[in-house]
Amino acid sequence: MTSQVLDVGTVITGTGDDLEDATVVVEDGLITEVTQDETAGDDRIDLSDKVVMPGLIDAHVHLNYTGGTEDYRTKESLSDEYLALRSLEHARKALASGTTTVADVAARDTTVLSVRDTIEDGVTLGPRVKSCGGMLAISGGRAVDGRVSGSIVEVDGPDEARKETRKLLMYYGADLIKLAATGALSSPHTGARDPQLTVEEMTAATEEAHKCGRPVHAHCYGEAGISNALDAGVDVIVHGQSLTDDHIDQMHDQGSLLVPTLATFRKMEDGIEALGERDRPDSSGGVREEAVPNFERALEADVPIAAGTDCGMPEVHHGTNPVELVHYVDLGMTPGEAITAGTLTAARSLNLEDELGSIEPGKHADMLVLSADPREDISRLTDSETIDRILLGGEFVEDQLTAYR
Ligand SMILES: [Zn+2]
């Protein structure tokens, strides 16, 4: 058994409780003790002038995409092998930013699942990757120019939704299920805010996911689609324009979470066009403008918020993941709350709160060692100079990531 004892100046646990002058004991990659009492142990690491917090979790990324403004058609012409290698590089950029877990929410076939598995098996270095495989959508709902992206699994009717969900879970080991409850900025056949999958289709998918203990994330723009997703019992509303008071009540009743992806919407406010939108400029239906007031409404109403960026979308580059938390603080969260959104609540959105997201006994030892306190200035998390060291499963990995920082 390998054991490390970290003597830490300040531990930000991720649960909201912070400890001064504490000791964190790590054995075989797991945190076994967090205490302010004297502890025994020879292999001690002096971090008494440092702040230690849980590794960040990004609950919404697209590792296949570059974060550049490439056309989707370019991506579709690339081989699976090319996309998998590119996805691994993107995942490593996230890890170098202090994001020790990323959830990919629509990738072609097994391109990201294979990245997940090679990392998990220790074949190569990367963050913990969770993947849904492809996203379930209605036939044609995400087709562009008559072509369907390999990251879309088309289903029509509850039986097909159930069958494809089972296949994703059983054949591919999907860690979560992603549903297209509505159109998108890049879907030309319906408006972004129009409902797509029906309540019955999403209910069938959600029942199957829940049998396997897997969470369901639903992409939603517009009131009707959010209502449909919530009525189907999904766990996470992604984007979520526009939440009504009734939605908020229902989310509280059902324990659902919101992943707001502000990193992307605030980039769009700056004039960055979404993929495909150039072909259909009226399709956004105001979702860009609504992102900020929507977030503020959710925050005010105490809807649990899990951090997710949509990294990979145009001009939202992999490795910029921590900026999401800066937006939350800009819009009214305290830095401590933003850190919880980016750690423990993000873990909850993936049903991983028993394994990840906080510095507590029994969790994986994924931690960041910081030279300055992000509770004084959250933007310090976006500065690689502040992140001295990155612990992944109890191993310091920052020296292997110098090319990505
Ligand atoms: Zn997305």
Short mmCIF file of C-alpha atoms and ligand atoms in Angstrom, two decimals:
data_model
loop_
_atom_site.label_atom_id
_atom_site.label_comp_id
_atom_site.label_asym_id
_atom_site.label_seq_id
_atom_site.Cartn_x
_atom_site.Cartn_y
_atom_site.Cartn_z
CA MET A 1 0.00 0.00 0.00
CA THR A 2 1.34 3.43 -0.91
CA SER A 3 0.54 6.14 1.56
CA GLN A 4 1.11 9.90 1.43
CA VAL A 5 0.48 12.45 4.14
CA LEU A 6 -0.15 16.00 2.93
CA ASP A 7 0.25 18.76 5.51
CA VAL A 8 -1.86 21.56 4.06
CA GLY A 9 -2.27 25.24 4.95
CA THR A 10 -5.87 25.48 3.77
CA VAL A 11 -8.14 22.69 2.54
CA ILE A 12 -11.14 23.79 0.47
CA THR A 13 -13.13 20.59 0.78
CA GLY A 14 -15.71 21.31 -1.93
CA THR A 15 -18.56 20.72 0.52
CA GLY A 16 -18.51 24.29 1.79
CA ASP A 17 -16.51 23.37 4.93
CA ASP A 18 -12.95 24.60 4.77
CA LEU A 19 -10.14 23.63 7.12
CA GLU A 20 -6.99 25.51 8.15
CA ASP A 21 -3.79 23.58 8.98
CA ALA A 22 -5.16 20.18 8.11
CA THR A 23 -3.69 16.87 7.08
CA VAL A 24 -4.94 14.83 4.15
CA VAL A 25 -3.93 11.17 4.07
CA VAL A 26 -3.96 9.36 0.73
CA GLU A 27 -3.64 5.60 0.39
CA ASP A 28 -3.65 3.76 -2.91
CA GLY A 29 -5.17 6.74 -4.71
CA LEU A 30 -7.99 7.27 -2.23
CA ILE A 31 -8.38 9.89 0.47
CA THR A 32 -8.54 8.01 3.77
CA GLU A 33 -8.39 10.81 6.31
CA VAL A 34 -8.86 14.58 6.52
CA THR A 35 -8.07 15.87 9.98
CA GLN A 36 -6.78 18.78 12.03
CA ASP A 37 -5.34 16.36 14.59
CA GLU A 38 -1.73 15.18 14.69
CA THR A 39 -1.15 12.25 12.37
CA ALA A 40 1.64 9.71 12.07
CA GLY A 41 3.27 8.80 8.76
CA ASP A 42 6.72 9.14 7.21
CA ASP A 43 6.06 10.08 3.63
CA ARG A 44 4.98 13.67 4.41
CA ILE A 45 4.58 16.41 1.84
CA ASP A 46 4.78 19.94 3.18
CA LEU A 47 2.04 22.06 1.62
CA SER A 48 1.67 24.28 4.68
CA ASP A 49 1.83 27.45 2.57
CA LYS A 50 -0.59 26.12 -0.05
CA VAL A 51 -4.32 25.89 -0.67
CA VAL A 52 -5.62 22.46 -1.70
CA MET A 53 -8.98 21.95 -3.36
CA PRO A 54 -10.70 19.11 -5.23
CA GLY A 55 -9.87 18.69 -8.92
CA LEU A 56 -12.38 20.50 -11.11
CA ILE A 57 -15.11 18.60 -12.93
CA ASP A 58 -16.55 19.83 -16.23
CA ALA A 59 -19.93 18.19 -16.78
CA HIS A 60 -20.29 19.26 -20.42
CA VAL A 61 -17.57 19.11 -23.06
CA HIS A 62 -17.23 17.97 -26.68
CA LEU A 63 -13.80 16.41 -27.04
CA ASN A 64 -14.25 15.67 -30.77
CA TYR A 65 -14.45 19.37 -31.58
CA THR A 66 -11.45 21.67 -31.49
CA GLY A 67 -12.97 24.83 -30.06
CA GLY A 68 -12.00 26.55 -33.31
CA THR A 69 -14.43 27.81 -35.93
CA GLU A 70 -13.97 24.84 -38.26
CA ASP A 71 -17.02 23.83 -40.19
CA TYR A 72 -18.82 20.71 -38.97
CA ARG A 73 -18.34 19.25 -42.47
CA THR A 74 -14.58 19.17 -41.90
CA LYS A 75 -15.06 17.11 -38.76
CA GLU A 76 -17.32 14.66 -40.51
CA SER A 77 -14.64 13.90 -43.10
CA LEU A 78 -12.09 12.86 -40.46
CA SER A 79 -11.48 9.23 -39.54
CA ASP A 80 -12.49 7.78 -36.19
CA GLU A 81 -8.81 7.26 -35.32
CA TYR A 82 -8.02 10.90 -36.05
CA LEU A 83 -10.93 12.05 -33.89
CA ALA A 84 -9.95 9.77 -31.01
CA LEU A 85 -6.35 11.05 -30.98
CA ARG A 86 -7.55 14.64 -31.20
CA SER A 87 -10.01 14.01 -28.37
CA LEU A 88 -7.21 12.67 -26.16
CA GLU A 89 -5.17 15.83 -26.75
CA HIS A 90 -8.20 17.94 -25.85
CA ALA A 91 -8.76 15.92 -22.68
CA ARG A 92 -5.14 16.44 -21.64
CA LYS A 93 -5.53 20.19 -22.09
CA ALA A 94 -8.46 20.04 -19.69
CA LEU A 95 -6.38 18.08 -17.17
CA ALA A 96 -3.56 20.61 -17.43
CA SER A 97 -6.07 23.34 -16.50
CA GLY A 98 -6.89 21.50 -13.27
CA THR A 99 -9.97 19.73 -14.65
CA THR A 100 -9.44 16.18 -13.45
CA THR A 101 -12.79 14.88 -14.78
CA VAL A 102 -14.61 15.77 -17.99
CA ALA A 103 -17.96 14.48 -19.22
CA ASP A 104 -18.25 14.26 -22.99
CA VAL A 105 -21.84 14.73 -24.09
CA ALA A 106 -21.89 13.65 -27.76
CA ALA A 107 -19.03 12.16 -29.71
CA ARG A 108 -18.85 10.04 -32.82
CA ASP A 109 -19.31 6.32 -32.18
CA THR A 110 -16.61 5.05 -29.81
CA THR A 111 -14.07 7.84 -30.41
CA VAL A 112 -14.33 9.23 -26.87
CA LEU A 113 -15.28 5.95 -25.21
CA SER A 114 -11.94 4.57 -26.43
CA VAL A 115 -10.13 7.60 -24.99
CA ARG A 116 -11.91 6.99 -21.69
CA ASP A 117 -10.88 3.34 -21.66
CA THR A 118 -7.22 3.83 -22.58
CA ILE A 119 -6.89 6.41 -19.80
CA GLU A 120 -8.74 4.25 -17.29
CA ASP A 121 -6.54 1.25 -18.13
CA GLY A 122 -3.39 3.32 -17.63
CA VAL A 123 -2.34 3.03 -21.27
CA THR A 124 -2.03 6.79 -21.50
CA LEU A 125 -2.33 9.88 -19.31
CA GLY A 126 -5.50 11.95 -19.21
CA PRO A 127 -8.25 13.14 -16.91
CA ARG A 128 -11.09 10.86 -15.90
CA VAL A 129 -13.33 10.87 -18.97
CA LYS A 130 -17.03 10.08 -18.72
CA SER A 131 -18.88 9.64 -21.98
CA CYS A 132 -22.42 9.22 -23.26
CA GLY A 133 -21.18 7.96 -26.62
CA GLY A 134 -23.68 9.53 -29.01
CA MET A 135 -26.65 11.78 -28.24
CA LEU A 136 -30.21 10.55 -28.80
CA ALA A 137 -32.18 12.82 -31.14
CA ILE A 138 -35.21 12.52 -33.43
CA SER A 139 -34.66 11.57 -37.07
CA GLY A 140 -33.46 14.61 -38.92
CA GLY A 141 -33.47 16.69 -35.74
CA ARG A 142 -29.74 17.31 -35.96
CA ALA A 143 -29.16 16.60 -39.64
CA VAL A 144 -27.49 19.32 -41.67
CA ASP A 145 -27.55 19.29 -45.47
CA GLY A 146 -29.21 15.88 -45.30
CA ARG A 147 -26.33 14.37 -43.34
CA VAL A 148 -26.39 13.11 -39.80
CA SER A 149 -23.33 13.52 -37.64
CA GLY A 150 -21.82 10.31 -36.26
CA SER A 151 -22.33 11.73 -32.78
CA ILE A 152 -26.13 11.51 -33.15
CA VAL A 153 -28.18 8.36 -32.54
CA GLU A 154 -31.52 8.87 -34.26
CA VAL A 155 -34.58 7.40 -32.55
CA ASP A 156 -38.30 7.67 -33.23
CA GLY A 157 -40.78 6.38 -30.71
CA PRO A 158 -40.26 5.12 -27.17
CA ASP A 159 -39.26 1.60 -28.25
CA GLU A 160 -36.37 2.88 -30.35
CA ALA A 161 -35.32 5.29 -27.61
CA ARG A 162 -35.32 2.40 -25.13
CA LYS A 163 -33.40 0.09 -27.46
CA GLU A 164 -30.69 2.61 -28.37
CA THR A 165 -30.30 3.61 -24.72
CA ARG A 166 -29.86 -0.02 -23.74
CA LYS A 167 -27.26 -0.45 -26.49
CA LEU A 168 -25.31 2.62 -25.34
CA LEU A 169 -25.38 1.37 -21.76
CA MET A 170 -24.75 -2.33 -22.33
CA TYR A 171 -22.48 -2.47 -25.36
CA TYR A 172 -20.52 0.73 -24.82
CA GLY A 173 -20.74 1.29 -21.07
CA ALA A 174 -22.07 4.83 -21.45
CA ASP A 175 -21.56 6.77 -18.23
CA LEU A 176 -24.55 8.99 -18.87
CA ILE A 177 -27.30 9.38 -21.45
CA LYS A 178 -27.71 12.60 -23.42
CA LEU A 179 -31.00 13.58 -25.00
CA ALA A 180 -31.86 16.32 -27.49
CA ALA A 181 -35.11 17.58 -25.97
CA THR A 182 -35.16 20.52 -28.39
CA GLY A 183 -33.53 21.91 -31.48
CA ALA A 184 -30.18 23.62 -31.36
CA LEU A 185 -28.43 26.58 -32.90
CA SER A 186 -27.01 24.14 -35.42
CA SER A 187 -30.25 22.27 -36.27
CA PRO A 188 -31.72 23.70 -39.44
CA HIS A 189 -35.09 21.96 -39.60
CA THR A 190 -36.67 23.21 -36.41
CA GLY A 191 -36.04 26.36 -34.44
CA ALA A 192 -33.60 26.06 -31.55
CA ARG A 193 -36.47 26.36 -29.07
CA ASP A 194 -38.78 23.80 -30.66
CA PRO A 195 -39.35 20.50 -28.83
CA GLN A 196 -37.84 17.42 -30.50
CA LEU A 197 -37.82 14.17 -28.48
CA THR A 198 -41.25 13.52 -26.91
CA VAL A 199 -41.98 12.94 -23.23
CA GLU A 200 -42.61 9.25 -24.01
CA GLU A 201 -39.28 8.86 -25.84
CA MET A 202 -37.33 10.59 -23.08
CA THR A 203 -39.18 8.64 -20.37
CA ALA A 204 -38.19 5.34 -21.98
CA ALA A 205 -34.53 6.41 -22.20
CA THR A 206 -34.53 7.73 -18.64
CA GLU A 207 -36.05 4.53 -17.22
CA GLU A 208 -33.30 2.47 -18.84
CA ALA A 209 -30.52 4.79 -17.71
CA HIS A 210 -31.80 4.82 -14.15
CA LYS A 211 -31.93 1.02 -14.05
CA CYS A 212 -28.14 1.15 -14.54
CA GLY A 213 -27.65 4.05 -12.12
CA ARG A 214 -26.71 6.40 -14.94
CA PRO A 215 -27.84 10.02 -15.10
CA VAL A 216 -29.69 11.62 -18.01
CA HIS A 217 -28.76 15.05 -19.33
CA ALA A 218 -31.21 16.82 -21.64
CA HIS A 219 -30.23 19.61 -24.01
CA CYS A 220 -33.09 22.12 -23.74
CA TYR A 221 -33.87 25.53 -25.15
CA GLY A 222 -37.37 26.87 -24.63
CA GLU A 223 -40.20 26.27 -22.20
CA ALA A 224 -41.92 23.30 -23.88
CA GLY A 225 -38.75 21.24 -24.20
CA ILE A 226 -37.77 21.83 -20.57
CA SER A 227 -41.27 20.78 -19.47
CA ASN A 228 -41.03 17.63 -21.58
CA ALA A 229 -37.61 16.73 -20.17
CA LEU A 230 -38.67 17.33 -16.57
CA ASP A 231 -41.89 15.37 -17.07
CA ALA A 232 -39.73 12.50 -18.37
CA GLY A 233 -37.71 12.61 -15.15
CA VAL A 234 -34.31 13.58 -16.54
CA ASP A 235 -31.65 14.48 -13.96
CA VAL A 236 -29.97 17.43 -15.60
CA ILE A 237 -31.30 20.31 -17.68
CA VAL A 238 -28.50 21.52 -19.95
CA HIS A 239 -28.48 25.19 -21.09
CA GLY A 240 -32.08 25.60 -19.87
CA GLN A 241 -33.34 28.76 -21.61
CA SER A 242 -35.93 29.56 -20.48
CA LEU A 243 -36.73 28.37 -17.01
CA THR A 244 -40.13 29.32 -15.63
CA ASP A 245 -41.18 29.37 -11.99
CA ASP A 246 -43.04 26.10 -12.58
CA HIS A 247 -39.89 24.48 -13.97
CA ILE A 248 -37.95 25.66 -10.95
CA ASP A 249 -40.56 24.18 -8.56
CA GLN A 250 -40.49 20.92 -10.49
CA MET A 251 -36.67 20.84 -10.42
CA HIS A 252 -36.72 21.29 -6.64
CA ASP A 253 -39.34 18.55 -6.27
CA GLN A 254 -37.44 16.11 -8.49
CA GLY A 255 -33.92 17.08 -7.36
CA SER A 256 -32.83 18.05 -10.89
CA LEU A 257 -29.76 20.14 -11.64
CA LEU A 258 -28.90 22.83 -14.17
CA VAL A 259 -25.74 22.90 -16.31
CA PRO A 260 -25.74 26.44 -17.74
CA THR A 261 -22.70 26.37 -20.12
CA LEU A 262 -22.07 30.10 -19.73
CA ALA A 263 -18.53 29.84 -21.12
CA THR A 264 -20.13 29.27 -24.52
CA PHE A 265 -23.04 31.69 -24.30
CA ARG A 266 -20.88 34.54 -23.09
CA LYS A 267 -18.55 33.92 -26.02
CA MET A 268 -21.56 34.06 -28.33
CA GLU A 269 -22.57 37.37 -26.77
CA ASP A 270 -19.18 38.54 -27.98
CA GLY A 271 -20.31 37.83 -31.53
CA ILE A 272 -19.03 34.29 -32.08
CA GLU A 273 -21.38 32.40 -34.34
CA ALA A 274 -22.53 28.93 -33.40
CA LEU A 275 -21.81 26.00 -35.68
CA GLY A 276 -24.09 26.08 -38.69
CA GLU A 277 -25.89 29.18 -37.55
CA ARG A 278 -24.40 31.14 -40.39
CA ASP A 279 -26.71 29.15 -42.65
CA ARG A 280 -29.80 30.07 -40.71
CA PRO A 281 -29.31 33.30 -38.81
CA ASP A 282 -32.80 33.49 -37.28
CA SER A 283 -32.67 30.09 -35.63
CA SER A 284 -31.37 31.12 -32.22
CA GLY A 285 -34.72 32.46 -31.00
CA GLY A 286 -33.04 34.65 -28.40
CA VAL A 287 -31.25 31.87 -26.51
CA ARG A 288 -27.99 33.77 -26.47
CA GLU A 289 -29.51 36.84 -24.89
CA GLU A 290 -31.42 34.76 -22.39
CA ALA A 291 -28.47 32.80 -20.97
CA VAL A 292 -27.47 35.35 -18.35
CA PRO A 293 -30.94 36.30 -16.99
CA ASN A 294 -31.80 32.60 -16.96
CA PHE A 295 -28.74 31.78 -14.88
CA GLU A 296 -29.55 34.62 -12.49
CA ARG A 297 -33.11 33.34 -12.06
CA ALA A 298 -31.85 29.82 -11.29
CA LEU A 299 -29.26 31.12 -8.83
CA GLU A 300 -31.81 33.30 -7.06
CA ALA A 301 -34.16 30.30 -6.74
CA ASP A 302 -31.39 28.00 -5.38
CA VAL A 303 -31.53 25.56 -8.28
CA PRO A 304 -28.42 23.38 -7.88
CA ILE A 305 -25.93 24.40 -10.56
CA ALA A 306 -23.27 22.05 -11.91
CA ALA A 307 -20.43 23.56 -13.93
CA GLY A 308 -20.23 22.67 -17.60
CA THR A 309 -18.65 24.72 -20.36
CA ASP A 310 -19.46 23.22 -23.78
CA CYS A 311 -15.70 23.34 -24.47
CA GLY A 312 -15.15 22.39 -28.10
CA MET A 313 -17.81 24.79 -29.35
CA PRO A 314 -16.57 27.72 -31.47
CA GLU A 315 -13.96 29.77 -29.64
CA VAL A 316 -14.44 27.81 -26.42
CA HIS A 317 -11.11 26.04 -26.30
CA HIS A 318 -10.26 22.92 -24.34
CA GLY A 319 -8.21 23.86 -21.31
CA THR A 320 -10.19 27.03 -20.64
CA ASN A 321 -12.66 25.03 -18.52
CA PRO A 322 -12.18 26.94 -15.23
CA VAL A 323 -13.49 30.17 -16.81
CA GLU A 324 -17.03 28.85 -16.27
CA LEU A 325 -16.63 29.49 -12.55
CA VAL A 326 -15.49 33.05 -13.20
CA HIS A 327 -18.79 33.71 -15.00
CA TYR A 328 -20.74 32.33 -12.03
CA VAL A 329 -18.99 34.69 -9.65
CA ASP A 330 -19.46 37.61 -12.05
CA LEU A 331 -23.19 36.91 -11.93
CA GLY A 332 -23.59 36.62 -8.18
CA MET A 333 -22.23 33.34 -6.80
CA THR A 334 -19.65 33.52 -4.05
CA PRO A 335 -16.30 32.00 -5.04
CA GLY A 336 -16.89 29.18 -2.54
CA GLU A 337 -20.25 28.39 -4.15
CA ALA A 338 -18.67 28.46 -7.60
CA ILE A 339 -16.01 25.98 -6.46
CA THR A 340 -18.75 23.65 -5.19
CA ALA A 341 -20.55 24.00 -8.56
CA GLY A 342 -17.31 22.99 -10.28
CA THR A 343 -16.57 20.08 -7.95
CA LEU A 344 -19.20 18.39 -5.77
CA THR A 345 -22.32 19.50 -7.67
CA ALA A 346 -20.69 18.65 -11.00
CA ALA A 347 -19.94 15.18 -9.54
CA ARG A 348 -23.61 14.90 -8.52
CA SER A 349 -24.70 15.68 -12.08
CA LEU A 350 -22.79 12.56 -13.14
CA ASN A 351 -23.94 10.39 -10.19
CA LEU A 352 -20.32 10.36 -9.04
CA GLU A 353 -20.69 12.21 -5.74
CA ASP A 354 -19.69 9.11 -3.77
CA GLU A 355 -16.36 8.90 -5.63
CA LEU A 356 -15.39 12.42 -6.69
CA GLY A 357 -15.91 16.12 -6.12
CA SER A 358 -14.71 16.73 -2.57
CA ILE A 359 -11.81 16.17 -0.21
CA GLU A 360 -13.38 13.62 2.09
CA PRO A 361 -12.46 10.07 3.11
CA GLY A 362 -13.41 7.49 0.50
CA LYS A 363 -13.07 9.82 -2.49
CA HIS A 364 -10.47 9.54 -5.22
CA ALA A 365 -7.48 11.73 -4.45
CA ASP A 366 -7.98 14.19 -7.32
CA MET A 367 -6.74 17.51 -5.97
CA LEU A 368 -5.19 20.81 -6.98
CA VAL A 369 -2.37 22.43 -5.04
CA LEU A 370 -2.64 26.21 -5.39
CA SER A 371 -0.18 28.96 -4.56
CA ALA A 372 -3.00 31.46 -3.86
CA ASP A 373 -6.55 31.28 -2.53
CA PRO A 374 -9.22 31.23 -5.27
CA ARG A 375 -11.85 32.30 -2.71
CA GLU A 376 -10.25 35.75 -2.79
CA ASP A 377 -10.18 35.85 -6.59
CA ILE A 378 -11.82 33.04 -8.55
CA SER A 379 -9.98 34.01 -11.74
CA ARG A 380 -6.82 32.60 -10.16
CA LEU A 381 -8.13 29.20 -11.26
CA THR A 382 -7.71 30.28 -14.89
CA ASP A 383 -4.02 31.06 -14.30
CA SER A 384 -1.73 28.07 -14.71
CA GLU A 385 0.84 29.89 -12.54
CA THR A 386 -1.52 29.51 -9.56
CA ILE A 387 -2.00 25.76 -10.04
CA ASP A 388 1.29 24.43 -8.72
CA ARG A 389 0.49 20.75 -8.73
CA ILE A 390 -2.22 18.41 -9.97
CA LEU A 391 -2.99 15.17 -8.14
CA LEU A 392 -4.89 12.55 -10.08
CA GLY A 393 -5.77 9.42 -8.17
CA GLY A 394 -3.03 10.25 -5.67
CA GLU A 395 -0.32 10.81 -8.30
CA PHE A 396 1.25 14.15 -9.10
CA VAL A 397 0.91 14.52 -12.88
CA GLU A 398 1.79 18.15 -13.62
CA ASP A 399 5.32 17.29 -14.79
CA GLN A 400 3.83 15.13 -17.56
CA LEU A 401 1.65 18.00 -18.73
CA THR A 402 4.12 20.81 -19.31
CA ALA A 403 3.40 20.82 -23.06
CA TYR A 404 -0.28 21.48 -22.35
CA ARG A 405 -0.01 24.27 -19.78
ZN ZN B 1 -23.01 20.74 -25.81
#
